[in-house]
Coordinates of C-alpha atoms in Angstrom, one line a residue:
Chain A
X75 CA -41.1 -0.2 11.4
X76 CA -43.6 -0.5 8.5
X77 CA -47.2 -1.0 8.6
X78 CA -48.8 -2.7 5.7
X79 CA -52.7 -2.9 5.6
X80 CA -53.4 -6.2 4.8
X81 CA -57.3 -6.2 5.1
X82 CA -60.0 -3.0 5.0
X83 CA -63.1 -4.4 5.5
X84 CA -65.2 -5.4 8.2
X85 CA -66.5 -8.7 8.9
X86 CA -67.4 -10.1 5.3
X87 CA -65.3 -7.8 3.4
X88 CA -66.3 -6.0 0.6
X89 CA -67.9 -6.9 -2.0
X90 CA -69.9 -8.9 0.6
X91 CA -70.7 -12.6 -1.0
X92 CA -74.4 -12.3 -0.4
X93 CA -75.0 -8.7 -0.9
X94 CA -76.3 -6.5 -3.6
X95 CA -76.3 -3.6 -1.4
X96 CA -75.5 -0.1 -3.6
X97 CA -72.0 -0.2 -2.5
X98 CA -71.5 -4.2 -3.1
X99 CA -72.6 -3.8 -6.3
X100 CA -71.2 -0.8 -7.6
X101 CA -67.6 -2.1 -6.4
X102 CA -68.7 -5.4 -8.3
X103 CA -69.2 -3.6 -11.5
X104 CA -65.8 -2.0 -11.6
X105 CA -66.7 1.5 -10.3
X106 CA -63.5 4.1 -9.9
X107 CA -65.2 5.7 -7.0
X108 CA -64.9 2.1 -4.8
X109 CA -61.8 -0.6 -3.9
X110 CA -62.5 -4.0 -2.9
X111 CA -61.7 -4.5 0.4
X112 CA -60.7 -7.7 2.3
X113 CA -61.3 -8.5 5.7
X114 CA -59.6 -6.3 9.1
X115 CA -55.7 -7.1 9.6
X116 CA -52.6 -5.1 9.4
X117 CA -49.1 -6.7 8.9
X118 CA -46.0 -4.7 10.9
X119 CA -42.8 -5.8 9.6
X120 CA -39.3 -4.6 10.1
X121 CA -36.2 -4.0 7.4
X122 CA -34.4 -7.2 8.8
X123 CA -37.7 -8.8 7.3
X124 CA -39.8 -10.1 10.1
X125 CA -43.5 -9.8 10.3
X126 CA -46.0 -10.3 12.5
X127 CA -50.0 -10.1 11.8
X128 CA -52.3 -8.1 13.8
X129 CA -55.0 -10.5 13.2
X130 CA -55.7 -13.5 11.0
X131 CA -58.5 -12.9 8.7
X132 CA -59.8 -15.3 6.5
X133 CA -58.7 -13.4 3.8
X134 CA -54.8 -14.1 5.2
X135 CA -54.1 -16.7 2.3
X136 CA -54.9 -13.7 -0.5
X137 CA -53.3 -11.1 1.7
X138 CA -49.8 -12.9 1.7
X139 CA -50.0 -13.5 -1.7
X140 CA -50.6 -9.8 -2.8
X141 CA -48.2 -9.0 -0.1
X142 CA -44.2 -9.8 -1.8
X143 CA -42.6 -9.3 1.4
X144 CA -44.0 -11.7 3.6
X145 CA -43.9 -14.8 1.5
X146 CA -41.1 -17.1 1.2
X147 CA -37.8 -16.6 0.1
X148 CA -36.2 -20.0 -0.1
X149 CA -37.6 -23.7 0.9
X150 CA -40.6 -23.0 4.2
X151 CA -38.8 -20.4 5.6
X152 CA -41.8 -17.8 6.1
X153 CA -41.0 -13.9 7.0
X154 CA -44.2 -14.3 9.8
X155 CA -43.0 -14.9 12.9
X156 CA -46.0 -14.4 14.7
X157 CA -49.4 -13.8 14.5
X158 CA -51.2 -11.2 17.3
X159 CA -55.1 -11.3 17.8
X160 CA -57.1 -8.3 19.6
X161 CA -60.2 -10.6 20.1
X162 CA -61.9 -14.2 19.2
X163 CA -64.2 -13.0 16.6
X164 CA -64.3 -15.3 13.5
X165 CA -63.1 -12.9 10.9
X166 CA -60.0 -12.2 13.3
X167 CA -59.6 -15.4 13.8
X168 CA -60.4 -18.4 10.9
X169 CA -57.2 -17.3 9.0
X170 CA -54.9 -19.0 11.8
X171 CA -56.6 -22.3 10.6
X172 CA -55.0 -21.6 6.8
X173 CA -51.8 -21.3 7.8
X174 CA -51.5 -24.7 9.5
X175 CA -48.9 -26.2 7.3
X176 CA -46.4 -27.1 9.9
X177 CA -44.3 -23.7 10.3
X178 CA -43.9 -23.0 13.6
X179 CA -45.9 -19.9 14.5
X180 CA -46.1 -17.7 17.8
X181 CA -49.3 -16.5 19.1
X182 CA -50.0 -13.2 21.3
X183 CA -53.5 -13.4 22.2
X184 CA -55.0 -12.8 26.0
X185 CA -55.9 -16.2 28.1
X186 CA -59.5 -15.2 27.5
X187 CA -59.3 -15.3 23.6
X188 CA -56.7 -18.1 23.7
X189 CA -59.3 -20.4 25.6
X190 CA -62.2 -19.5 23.4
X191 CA -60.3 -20.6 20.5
X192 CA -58.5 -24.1 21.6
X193 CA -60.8 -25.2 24.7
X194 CA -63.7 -24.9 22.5
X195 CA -62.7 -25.8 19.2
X196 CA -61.0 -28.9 18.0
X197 CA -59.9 -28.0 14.8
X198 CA -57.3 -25.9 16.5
X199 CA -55.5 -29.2 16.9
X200 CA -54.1 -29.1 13.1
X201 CA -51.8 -26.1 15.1
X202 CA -50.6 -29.2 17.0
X203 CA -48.9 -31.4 14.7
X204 CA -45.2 -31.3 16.6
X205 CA -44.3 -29.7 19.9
X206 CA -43.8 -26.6 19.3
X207 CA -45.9 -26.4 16.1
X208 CA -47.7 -22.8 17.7
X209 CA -46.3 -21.3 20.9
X210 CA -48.8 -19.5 22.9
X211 CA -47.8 -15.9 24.6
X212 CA -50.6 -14.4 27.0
X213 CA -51.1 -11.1 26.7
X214 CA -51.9 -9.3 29.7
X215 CA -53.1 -5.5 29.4
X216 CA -50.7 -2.6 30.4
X217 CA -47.9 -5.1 29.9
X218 CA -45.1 -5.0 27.0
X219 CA -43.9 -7.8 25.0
X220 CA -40.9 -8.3 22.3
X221 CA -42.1 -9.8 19.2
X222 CA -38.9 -9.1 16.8
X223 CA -35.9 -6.4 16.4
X224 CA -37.2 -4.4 18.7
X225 CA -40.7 -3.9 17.9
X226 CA -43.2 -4.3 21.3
X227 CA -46.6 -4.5 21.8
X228 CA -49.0 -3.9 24.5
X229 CA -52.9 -4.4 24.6
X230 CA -54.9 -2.1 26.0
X231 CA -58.7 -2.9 27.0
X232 CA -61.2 -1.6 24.4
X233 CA -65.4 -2.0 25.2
X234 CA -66.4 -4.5 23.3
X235 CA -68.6 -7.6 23.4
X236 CA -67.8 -11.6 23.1
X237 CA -67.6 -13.2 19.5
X238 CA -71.2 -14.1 18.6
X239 CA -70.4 -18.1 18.7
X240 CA -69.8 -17.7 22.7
X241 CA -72.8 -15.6 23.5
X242 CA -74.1 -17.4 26.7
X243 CA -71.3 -19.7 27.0
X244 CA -69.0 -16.9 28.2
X245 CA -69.0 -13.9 30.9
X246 CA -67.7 -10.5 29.5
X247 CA -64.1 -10.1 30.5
X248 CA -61.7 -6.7 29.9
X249 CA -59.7 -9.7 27.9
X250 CA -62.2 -10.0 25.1
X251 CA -61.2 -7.0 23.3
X252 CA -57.6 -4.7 23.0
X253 CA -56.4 -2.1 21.1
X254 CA -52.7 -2.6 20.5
X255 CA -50.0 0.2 21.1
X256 CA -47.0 -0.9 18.6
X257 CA -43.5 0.2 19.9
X258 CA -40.9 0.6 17.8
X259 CA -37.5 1.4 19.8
X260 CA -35.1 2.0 17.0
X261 CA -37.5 4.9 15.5
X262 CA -39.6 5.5 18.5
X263 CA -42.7 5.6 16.7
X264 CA -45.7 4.2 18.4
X265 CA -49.1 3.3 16.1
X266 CA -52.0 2.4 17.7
X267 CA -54.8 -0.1 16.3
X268 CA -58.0 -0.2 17.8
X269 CA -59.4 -1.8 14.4
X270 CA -63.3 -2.8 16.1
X271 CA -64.1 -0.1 19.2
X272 CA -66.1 1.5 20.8
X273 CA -64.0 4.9 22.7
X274 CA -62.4 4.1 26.2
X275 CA -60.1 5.9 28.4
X276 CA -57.6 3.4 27.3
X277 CA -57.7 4.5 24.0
X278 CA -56.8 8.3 25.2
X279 CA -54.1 7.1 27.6
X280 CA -53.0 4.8 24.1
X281 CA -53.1 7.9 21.9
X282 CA -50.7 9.6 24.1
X283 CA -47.4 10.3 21.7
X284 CA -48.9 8.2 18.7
X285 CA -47.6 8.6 14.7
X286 CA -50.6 6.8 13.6
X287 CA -53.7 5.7 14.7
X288 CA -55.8 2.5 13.2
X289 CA -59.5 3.2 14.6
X290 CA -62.7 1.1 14.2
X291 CA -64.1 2.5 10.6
X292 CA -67.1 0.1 10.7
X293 CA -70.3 2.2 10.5
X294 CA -70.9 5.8 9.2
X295 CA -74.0 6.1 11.2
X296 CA -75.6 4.1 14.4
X297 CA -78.9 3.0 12.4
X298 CA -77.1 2.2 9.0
X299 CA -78.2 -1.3 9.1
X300 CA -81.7 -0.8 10.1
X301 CA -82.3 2.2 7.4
X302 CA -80.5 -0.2 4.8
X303 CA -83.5 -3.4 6.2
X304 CA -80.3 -5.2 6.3
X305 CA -80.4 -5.8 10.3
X306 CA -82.0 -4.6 13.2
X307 CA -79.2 -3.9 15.5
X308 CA -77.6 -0.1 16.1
X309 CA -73.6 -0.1 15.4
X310 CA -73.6 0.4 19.3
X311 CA -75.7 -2.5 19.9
X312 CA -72.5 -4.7 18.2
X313 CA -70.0 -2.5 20.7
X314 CA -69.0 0.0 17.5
X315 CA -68.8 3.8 17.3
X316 CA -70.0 5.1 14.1
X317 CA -68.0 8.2 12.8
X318 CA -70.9 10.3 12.2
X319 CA -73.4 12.2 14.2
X320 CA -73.1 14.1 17.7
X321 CA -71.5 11.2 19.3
X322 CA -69.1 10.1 16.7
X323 CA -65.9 9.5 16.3
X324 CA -65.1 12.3 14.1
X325 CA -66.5 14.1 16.9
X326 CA -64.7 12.3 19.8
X327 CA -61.5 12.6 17.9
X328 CA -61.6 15.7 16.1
X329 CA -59.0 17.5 18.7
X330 CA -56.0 14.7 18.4
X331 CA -53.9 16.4 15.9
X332 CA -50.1 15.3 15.0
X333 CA -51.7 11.9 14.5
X334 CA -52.1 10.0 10.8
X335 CA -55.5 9.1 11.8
X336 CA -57.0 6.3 9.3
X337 CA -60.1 4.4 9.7
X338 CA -60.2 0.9 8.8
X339 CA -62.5 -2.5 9.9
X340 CA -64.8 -0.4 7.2
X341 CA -68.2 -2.2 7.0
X342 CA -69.5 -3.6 2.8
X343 CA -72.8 -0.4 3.6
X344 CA -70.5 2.4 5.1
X345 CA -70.9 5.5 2.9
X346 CA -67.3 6.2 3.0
X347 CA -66.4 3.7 1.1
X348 CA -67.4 5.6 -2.5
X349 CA -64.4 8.6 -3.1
X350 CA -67.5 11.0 -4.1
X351 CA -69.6 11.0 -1.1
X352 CA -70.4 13.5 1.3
X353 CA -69.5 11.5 4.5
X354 CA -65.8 10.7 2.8
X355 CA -65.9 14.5 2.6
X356 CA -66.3 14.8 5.7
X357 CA -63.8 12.4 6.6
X358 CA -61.2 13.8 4.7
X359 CA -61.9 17.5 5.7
X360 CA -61.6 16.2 9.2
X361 CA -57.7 15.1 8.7
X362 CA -58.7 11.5 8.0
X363 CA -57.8 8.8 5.6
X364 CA -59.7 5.8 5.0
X365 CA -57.9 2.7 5.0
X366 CA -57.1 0.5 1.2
X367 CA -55.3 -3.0 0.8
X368 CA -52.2 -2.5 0.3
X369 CA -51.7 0.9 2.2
X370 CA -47.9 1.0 3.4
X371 CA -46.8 3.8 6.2
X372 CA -43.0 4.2 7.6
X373 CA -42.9 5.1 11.1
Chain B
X162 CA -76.6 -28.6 -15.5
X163 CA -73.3 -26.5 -15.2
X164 CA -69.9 -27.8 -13.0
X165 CA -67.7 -25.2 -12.5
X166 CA -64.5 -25.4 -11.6
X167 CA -64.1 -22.9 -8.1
X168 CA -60.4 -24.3 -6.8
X169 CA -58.3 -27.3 -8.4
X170 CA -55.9 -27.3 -6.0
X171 CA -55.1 -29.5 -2.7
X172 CA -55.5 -27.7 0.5
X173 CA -53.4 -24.7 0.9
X174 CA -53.7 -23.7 -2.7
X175 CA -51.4 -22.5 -5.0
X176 CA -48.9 -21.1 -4.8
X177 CA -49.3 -21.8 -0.9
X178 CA -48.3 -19.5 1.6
X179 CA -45.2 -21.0 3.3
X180 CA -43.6 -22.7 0.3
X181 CA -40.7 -21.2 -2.2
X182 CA -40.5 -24.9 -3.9
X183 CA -40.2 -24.5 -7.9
X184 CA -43.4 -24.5 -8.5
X185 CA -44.8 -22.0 -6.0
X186 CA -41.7 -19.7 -7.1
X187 CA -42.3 -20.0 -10.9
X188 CA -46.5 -19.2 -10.2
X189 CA -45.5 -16.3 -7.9
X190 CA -43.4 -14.8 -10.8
X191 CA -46.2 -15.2 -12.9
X192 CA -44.3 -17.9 -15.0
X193 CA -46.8 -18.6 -18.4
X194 CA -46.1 -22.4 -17.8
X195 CA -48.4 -22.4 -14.3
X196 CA -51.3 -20.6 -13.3
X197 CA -52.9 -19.9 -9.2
X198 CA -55.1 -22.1 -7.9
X199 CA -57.2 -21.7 -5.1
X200 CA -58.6 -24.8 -2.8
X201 CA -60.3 -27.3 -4.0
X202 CA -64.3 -26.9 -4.2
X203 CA -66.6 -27.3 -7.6
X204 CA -70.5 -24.9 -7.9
X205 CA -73.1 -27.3 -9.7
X206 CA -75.7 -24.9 -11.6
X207 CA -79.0 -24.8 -13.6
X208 CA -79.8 -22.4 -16.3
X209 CA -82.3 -21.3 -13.6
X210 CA -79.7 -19.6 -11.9
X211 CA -79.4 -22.3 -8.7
X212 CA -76.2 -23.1 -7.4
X213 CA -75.3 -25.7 -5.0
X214 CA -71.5 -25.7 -3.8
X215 CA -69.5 -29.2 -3.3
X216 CA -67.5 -27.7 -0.2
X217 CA -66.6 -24.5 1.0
X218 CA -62.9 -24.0 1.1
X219 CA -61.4 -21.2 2.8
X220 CA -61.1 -19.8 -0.6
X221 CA -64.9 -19.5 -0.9
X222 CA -65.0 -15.6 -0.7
X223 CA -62.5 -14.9 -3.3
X224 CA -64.2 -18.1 -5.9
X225 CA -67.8 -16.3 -5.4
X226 CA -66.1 -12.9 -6.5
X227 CA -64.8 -14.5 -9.7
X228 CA -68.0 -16.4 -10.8
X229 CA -70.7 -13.8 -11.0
X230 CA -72.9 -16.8 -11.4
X231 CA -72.9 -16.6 -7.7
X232 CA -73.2 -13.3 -6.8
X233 CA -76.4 -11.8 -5.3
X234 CA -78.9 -10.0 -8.4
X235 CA -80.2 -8.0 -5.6
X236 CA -80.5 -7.2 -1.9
X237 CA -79.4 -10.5 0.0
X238 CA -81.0 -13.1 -2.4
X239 CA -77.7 -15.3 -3.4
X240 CA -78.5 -17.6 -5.9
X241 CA -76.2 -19.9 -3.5
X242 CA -78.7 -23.0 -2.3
X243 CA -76.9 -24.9 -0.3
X244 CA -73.5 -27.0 0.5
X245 CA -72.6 -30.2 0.2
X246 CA -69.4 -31.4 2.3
X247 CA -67.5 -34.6 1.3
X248 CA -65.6 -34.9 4.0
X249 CA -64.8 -32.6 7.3
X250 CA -61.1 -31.6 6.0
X251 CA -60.6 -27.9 6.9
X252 CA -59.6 -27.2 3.5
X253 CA -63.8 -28.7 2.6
X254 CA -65.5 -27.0 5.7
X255 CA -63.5 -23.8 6.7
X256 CA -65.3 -21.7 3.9
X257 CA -69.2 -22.5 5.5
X258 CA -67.8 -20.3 8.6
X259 CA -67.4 -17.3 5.8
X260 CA -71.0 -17.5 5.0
X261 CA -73.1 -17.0 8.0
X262 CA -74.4 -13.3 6.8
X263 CA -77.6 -14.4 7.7
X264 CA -78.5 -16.0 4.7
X265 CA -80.4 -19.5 5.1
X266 CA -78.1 -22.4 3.6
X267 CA -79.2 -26.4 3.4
X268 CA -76.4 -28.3 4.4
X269 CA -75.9 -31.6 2.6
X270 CA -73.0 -33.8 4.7
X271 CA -73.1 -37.1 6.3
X272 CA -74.0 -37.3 10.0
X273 CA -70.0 -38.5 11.0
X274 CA -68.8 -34.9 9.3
X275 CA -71.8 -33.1 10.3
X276 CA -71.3 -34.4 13.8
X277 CA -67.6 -33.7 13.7
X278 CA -67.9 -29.8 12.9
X279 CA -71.2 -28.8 15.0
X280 CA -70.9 -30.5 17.7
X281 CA -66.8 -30.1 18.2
X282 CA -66.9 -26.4 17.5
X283 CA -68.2 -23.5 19.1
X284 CA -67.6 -21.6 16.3
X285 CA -70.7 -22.9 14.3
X286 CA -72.9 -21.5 16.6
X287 CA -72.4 -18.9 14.5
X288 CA -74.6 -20.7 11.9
X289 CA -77.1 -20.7 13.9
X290 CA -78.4 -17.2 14.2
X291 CA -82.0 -17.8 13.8
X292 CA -84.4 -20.7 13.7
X293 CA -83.7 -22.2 10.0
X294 CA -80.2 -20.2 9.0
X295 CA -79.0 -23.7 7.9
X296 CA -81.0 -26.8 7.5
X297 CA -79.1 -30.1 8.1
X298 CA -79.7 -32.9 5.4
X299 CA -78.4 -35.5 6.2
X300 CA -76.2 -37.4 3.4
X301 CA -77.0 -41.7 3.2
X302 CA -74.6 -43.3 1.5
X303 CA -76.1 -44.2 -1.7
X304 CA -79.3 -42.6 -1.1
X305 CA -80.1 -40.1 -3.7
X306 CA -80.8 -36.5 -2.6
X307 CA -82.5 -33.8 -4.9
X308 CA -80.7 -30.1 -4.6
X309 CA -82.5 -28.1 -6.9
X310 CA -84.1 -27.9 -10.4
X311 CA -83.7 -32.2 -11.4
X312 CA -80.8 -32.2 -10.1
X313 CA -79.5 -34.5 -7.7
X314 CA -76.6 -36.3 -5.4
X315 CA -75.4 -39.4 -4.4
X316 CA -72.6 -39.8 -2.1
X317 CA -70.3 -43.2 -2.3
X318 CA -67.8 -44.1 0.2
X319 CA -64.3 -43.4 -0.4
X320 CA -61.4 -44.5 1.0
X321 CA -60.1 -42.2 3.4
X322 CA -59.3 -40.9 6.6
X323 CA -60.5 -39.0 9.4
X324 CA -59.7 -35.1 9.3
X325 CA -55.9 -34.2 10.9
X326 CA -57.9 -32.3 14.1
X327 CA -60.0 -35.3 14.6
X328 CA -57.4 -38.4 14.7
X329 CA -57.3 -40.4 17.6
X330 CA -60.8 -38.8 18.7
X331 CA -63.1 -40.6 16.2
X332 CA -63.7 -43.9 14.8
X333 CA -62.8 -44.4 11.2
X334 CA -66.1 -45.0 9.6
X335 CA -67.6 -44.8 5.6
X336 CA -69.0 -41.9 5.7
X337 CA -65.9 -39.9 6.2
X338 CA -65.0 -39.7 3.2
X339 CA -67.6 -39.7 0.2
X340 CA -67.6 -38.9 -3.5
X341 CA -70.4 -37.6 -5.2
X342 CA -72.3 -38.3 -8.1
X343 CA -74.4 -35.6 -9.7
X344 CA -77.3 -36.4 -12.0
X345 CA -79.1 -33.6 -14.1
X346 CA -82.5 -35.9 -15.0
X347 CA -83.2 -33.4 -18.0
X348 CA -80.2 -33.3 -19.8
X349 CA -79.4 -36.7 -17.8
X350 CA -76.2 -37.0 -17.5
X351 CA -74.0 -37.8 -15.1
X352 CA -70.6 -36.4 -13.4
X353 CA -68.8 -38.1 -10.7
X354 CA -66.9 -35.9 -8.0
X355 CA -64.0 -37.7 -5.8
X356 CA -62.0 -34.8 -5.4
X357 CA -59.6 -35.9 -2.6
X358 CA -59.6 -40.2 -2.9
X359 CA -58.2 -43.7 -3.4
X360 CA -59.6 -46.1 -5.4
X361 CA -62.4 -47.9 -4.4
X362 CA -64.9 -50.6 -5.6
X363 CA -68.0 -47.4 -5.2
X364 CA -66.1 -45.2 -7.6
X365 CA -66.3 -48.1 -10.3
X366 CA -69.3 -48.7 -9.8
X367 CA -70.3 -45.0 -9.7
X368 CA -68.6 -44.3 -12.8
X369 CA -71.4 -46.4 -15.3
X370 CA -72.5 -44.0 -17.5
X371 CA -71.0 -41.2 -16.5
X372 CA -69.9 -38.3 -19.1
X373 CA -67.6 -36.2 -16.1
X374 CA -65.1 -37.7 -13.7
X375 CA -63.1 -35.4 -11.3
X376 CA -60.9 -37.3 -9.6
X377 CA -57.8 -36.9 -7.0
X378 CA -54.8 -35.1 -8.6
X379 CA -53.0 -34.2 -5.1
X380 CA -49.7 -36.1 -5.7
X381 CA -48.1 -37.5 -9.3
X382 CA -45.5 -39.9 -7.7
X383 CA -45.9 -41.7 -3.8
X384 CA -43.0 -40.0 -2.3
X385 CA -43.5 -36.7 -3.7
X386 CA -43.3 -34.7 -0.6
X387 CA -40.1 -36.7 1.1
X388 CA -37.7 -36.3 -2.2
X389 CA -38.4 -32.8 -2.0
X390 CA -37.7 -32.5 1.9
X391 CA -41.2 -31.3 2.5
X392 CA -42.9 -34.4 4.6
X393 CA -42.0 -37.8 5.9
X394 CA -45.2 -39.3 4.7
X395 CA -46.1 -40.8 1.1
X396 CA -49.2 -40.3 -0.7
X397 CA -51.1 -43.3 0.3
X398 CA -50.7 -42.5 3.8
X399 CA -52.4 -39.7 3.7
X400 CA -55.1 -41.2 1.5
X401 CA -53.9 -40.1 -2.1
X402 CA -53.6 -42.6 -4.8
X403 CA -50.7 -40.9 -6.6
X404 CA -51.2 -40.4 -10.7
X405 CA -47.8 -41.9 -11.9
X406 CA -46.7 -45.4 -11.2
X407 CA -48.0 -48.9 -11.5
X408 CA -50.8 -48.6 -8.9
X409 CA -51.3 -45.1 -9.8
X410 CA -54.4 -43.6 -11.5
X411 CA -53.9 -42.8 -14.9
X412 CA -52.8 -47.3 -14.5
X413 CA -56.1 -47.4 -13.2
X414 CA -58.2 -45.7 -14.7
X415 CA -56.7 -46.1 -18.2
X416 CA -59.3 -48.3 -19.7
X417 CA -62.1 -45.2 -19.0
X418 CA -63.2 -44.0 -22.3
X419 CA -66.1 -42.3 -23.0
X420 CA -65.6 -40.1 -20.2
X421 CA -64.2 -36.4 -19.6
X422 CA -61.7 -36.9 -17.1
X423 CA -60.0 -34.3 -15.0
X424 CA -57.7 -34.3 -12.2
X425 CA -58.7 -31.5 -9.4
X426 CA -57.2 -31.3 -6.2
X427 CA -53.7 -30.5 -7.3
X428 CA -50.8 -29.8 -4.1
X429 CA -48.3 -27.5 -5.2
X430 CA -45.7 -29.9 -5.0
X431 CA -47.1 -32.1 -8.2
X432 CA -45.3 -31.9 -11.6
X433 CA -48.7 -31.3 -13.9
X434 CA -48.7 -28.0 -12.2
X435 CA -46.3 -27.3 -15.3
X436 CA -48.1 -27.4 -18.5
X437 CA -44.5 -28.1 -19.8
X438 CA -44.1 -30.8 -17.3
X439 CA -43.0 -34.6 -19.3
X440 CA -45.9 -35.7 -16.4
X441 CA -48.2 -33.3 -17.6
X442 CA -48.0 -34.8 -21.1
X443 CA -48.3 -38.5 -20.0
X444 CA -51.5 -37.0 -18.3
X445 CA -52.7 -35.2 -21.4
X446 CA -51.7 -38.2 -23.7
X447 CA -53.9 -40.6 -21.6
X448 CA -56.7 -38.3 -22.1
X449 CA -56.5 -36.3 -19.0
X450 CA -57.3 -32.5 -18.1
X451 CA -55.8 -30.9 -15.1
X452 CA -58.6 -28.1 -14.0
X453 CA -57.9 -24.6 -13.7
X454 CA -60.1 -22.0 -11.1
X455 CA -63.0 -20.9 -13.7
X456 CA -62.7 -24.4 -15.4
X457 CA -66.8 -24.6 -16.8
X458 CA -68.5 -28.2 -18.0
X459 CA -72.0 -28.1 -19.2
X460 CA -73.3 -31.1 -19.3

């Protein structure tokens, strides 16, 4: 199977549109130590040519376009068959709304995100223009589903929190965030994308035989916000692990070894982001990479 | 005041993201005769440095990274004042959803479309992070609002209809659909924005004295999108008064001198995506411009 990157950045990308943060503006002015980012979703595709998204990000529109192989070859015949989405947050989510123009989609989510979405929003009924228009799979954790040429997935529970718009409307549920494991049974490579996590013993059961591993790159440390006066919340206060410090993931993760480990969700004020600082250093001394657009692996 | 041109094309963009038709083939080969186009939003400015924003497309990201009018000098201080909405089409409203960093936004729509988003969708709750983070004023149809600097908007009522996700659920009323006209009282002149539109007797009427017209470019012939297999249903039905033809616009409007007058909202379908087009030359014959993404006015 291959794995395209479609989307780096965390939740506003990178440059952010209403920050002038070092990084944001560095990466504005053209800087060779920092890539623009787009928003959190990878593409897994197979050589017959089918695709499916992990994740819609409202940066899908751009994605597809930078992405040759899954646009159109002929008439509205897309390569995406599906589209699979690891929790309701909006910059997970808004990019199903841009790819409403009447192509017949499939949609792996679990009930809980599902409901969140359609029970709660109407504009989900442009996906509803003929029967058929997007047909709804439920995920269930620990369970297995097909989506093309013999390519599975299987969600796996990941700590996490509900999307900020259904705070108080909604009680926590295992089914608001999953990791993914992706199968494929030709090569028998498994990759496993826990894109925005905190560590569970789902994750280490997950890891078990993995190629590649897609882990939650968001923060460097847990007060980066607060030192930066851009927020007030720790990274574990919004259900991420940084990388750094005693409790990190760096730390956490530092025995798994055979893995290509590459961090990715990467947040517009997480030092990693510049090639020349220490805390990539450290990254990269550790056996990780850090995720681009664009990035392509084989497994 | 400054108008600049953020998307010219109809919702989807171009080239859009399911479609191989000629024209989304020929832009995706990077064919000299077309150029991209993202959705269909214009930024109103002052030498000041205050921007207001005539909808948020999905697109809005992307458009703020290529106009570094609108990017942040420093911190999280955006020059970015506040939005207006003309109507509550996804392709007008889905952008707003990729601005809630915390940053306070005044939110200029009618009560119908303000009503139809907030109170239909969890997901603005996300706009809604503190007391203030956007300030609803509410749009009047032919009530004169100030948005910054001497500038100001009026809305007029367009012919329309009610958004896709909201049919059968809502009333058709005026204020679904509104054009805009934008006075600068120093410089005082005048540009009228009916980006997405049919004729009315308010557009005439709004057009006295103006020195800019953007007007409704979606479709050049009425059955556009069923002669090239792509939809059953002709450009009136879906609102559009088509360019070409007796009834069309450049008919219409011919008598309009006086006036710099440009087509925005372009689908990818329409035949003045091709500067080589014969219908791109009636256009530009009848005095015409077809905007381009980065398209600036001063005025």
């Amino acid at each position: 199977m291959r794995i395209r990157v479609l989307g780096s950045a965390a939740g506003g990308g990178f440059p952010q549109w209403n920050c002038a943060c070092p990084n944001c503006s560095a990466v504005r002015a053209g800087s060779s130590r920092f890539s623009p980012r787009t928003q959190d979703s990878i593409a897994v595709g197979s050589d017959e040519g089918s695709w499916v998204l992990l994740n819609a990000s409202p940066d899908v529109l751009h994605q597809i376009e930078r992405a040759p192989a899954l646009q159109p070859r002929e008439g509205r015949k897309t390569p995406i068959r599906g589209i699979v989405l690891t929790n309701g947050d909006l910059d997970h989510c808004l990019g199903l709304l841009m790819l409403r123009e009447s192509t017949p989609l499939v949609l792996y989510a679990t009930k809980t995100v599902y409901q969140g979405l359609w029970e709660q929003n109407v504009f989900f009924r442009t996906l509803e223009r003929f029967q058929g228009h997007v047909r709804f799979v439920p995920l269930e954790i620990g369970s297995r589903v097909s989506v093309f040429d013999g390519v599975s997935i299987e969600p796996f529970a990941l700590a996490g929190k509900v999307p900020k718009h259904l705070e108080g409307r909604a009680a926590a549920s295992p089914e608001d965030n999953v990791g993914l494991i992706v199968r494929d049974d030709r090569s028998r490579a498994t990759a496993v994308y826990a894109g925005a996590a905190a560590m569970t013993i789902g994750l280490e059961a997950a890891l078990n035989g993995a190629s590649a591993l897609f882990f939650d790159g968001t923060f460097w440390s847990s007060d980066e916000l607060i030192r930066l006066g851009l927020g007030t919340s720790r990274a574990e206060d919004m259900a991420h692990l940084p990388i750094g410090g005693e409790g990190g993931s760096l730390a956490a993760l530092g025995a798994l070894s055979g893995v290509r480990k590459v961090f990715t969700h990467v947040n517009n004020t997480n030092p990693i982001l510049d090639s020349e600082s220490p805390e990539r250093g450290a990254v990269e001394r550790a056996g990780w990479e850090v995720a681009t657009d664009g990035m392509e692996l084989v497994l």
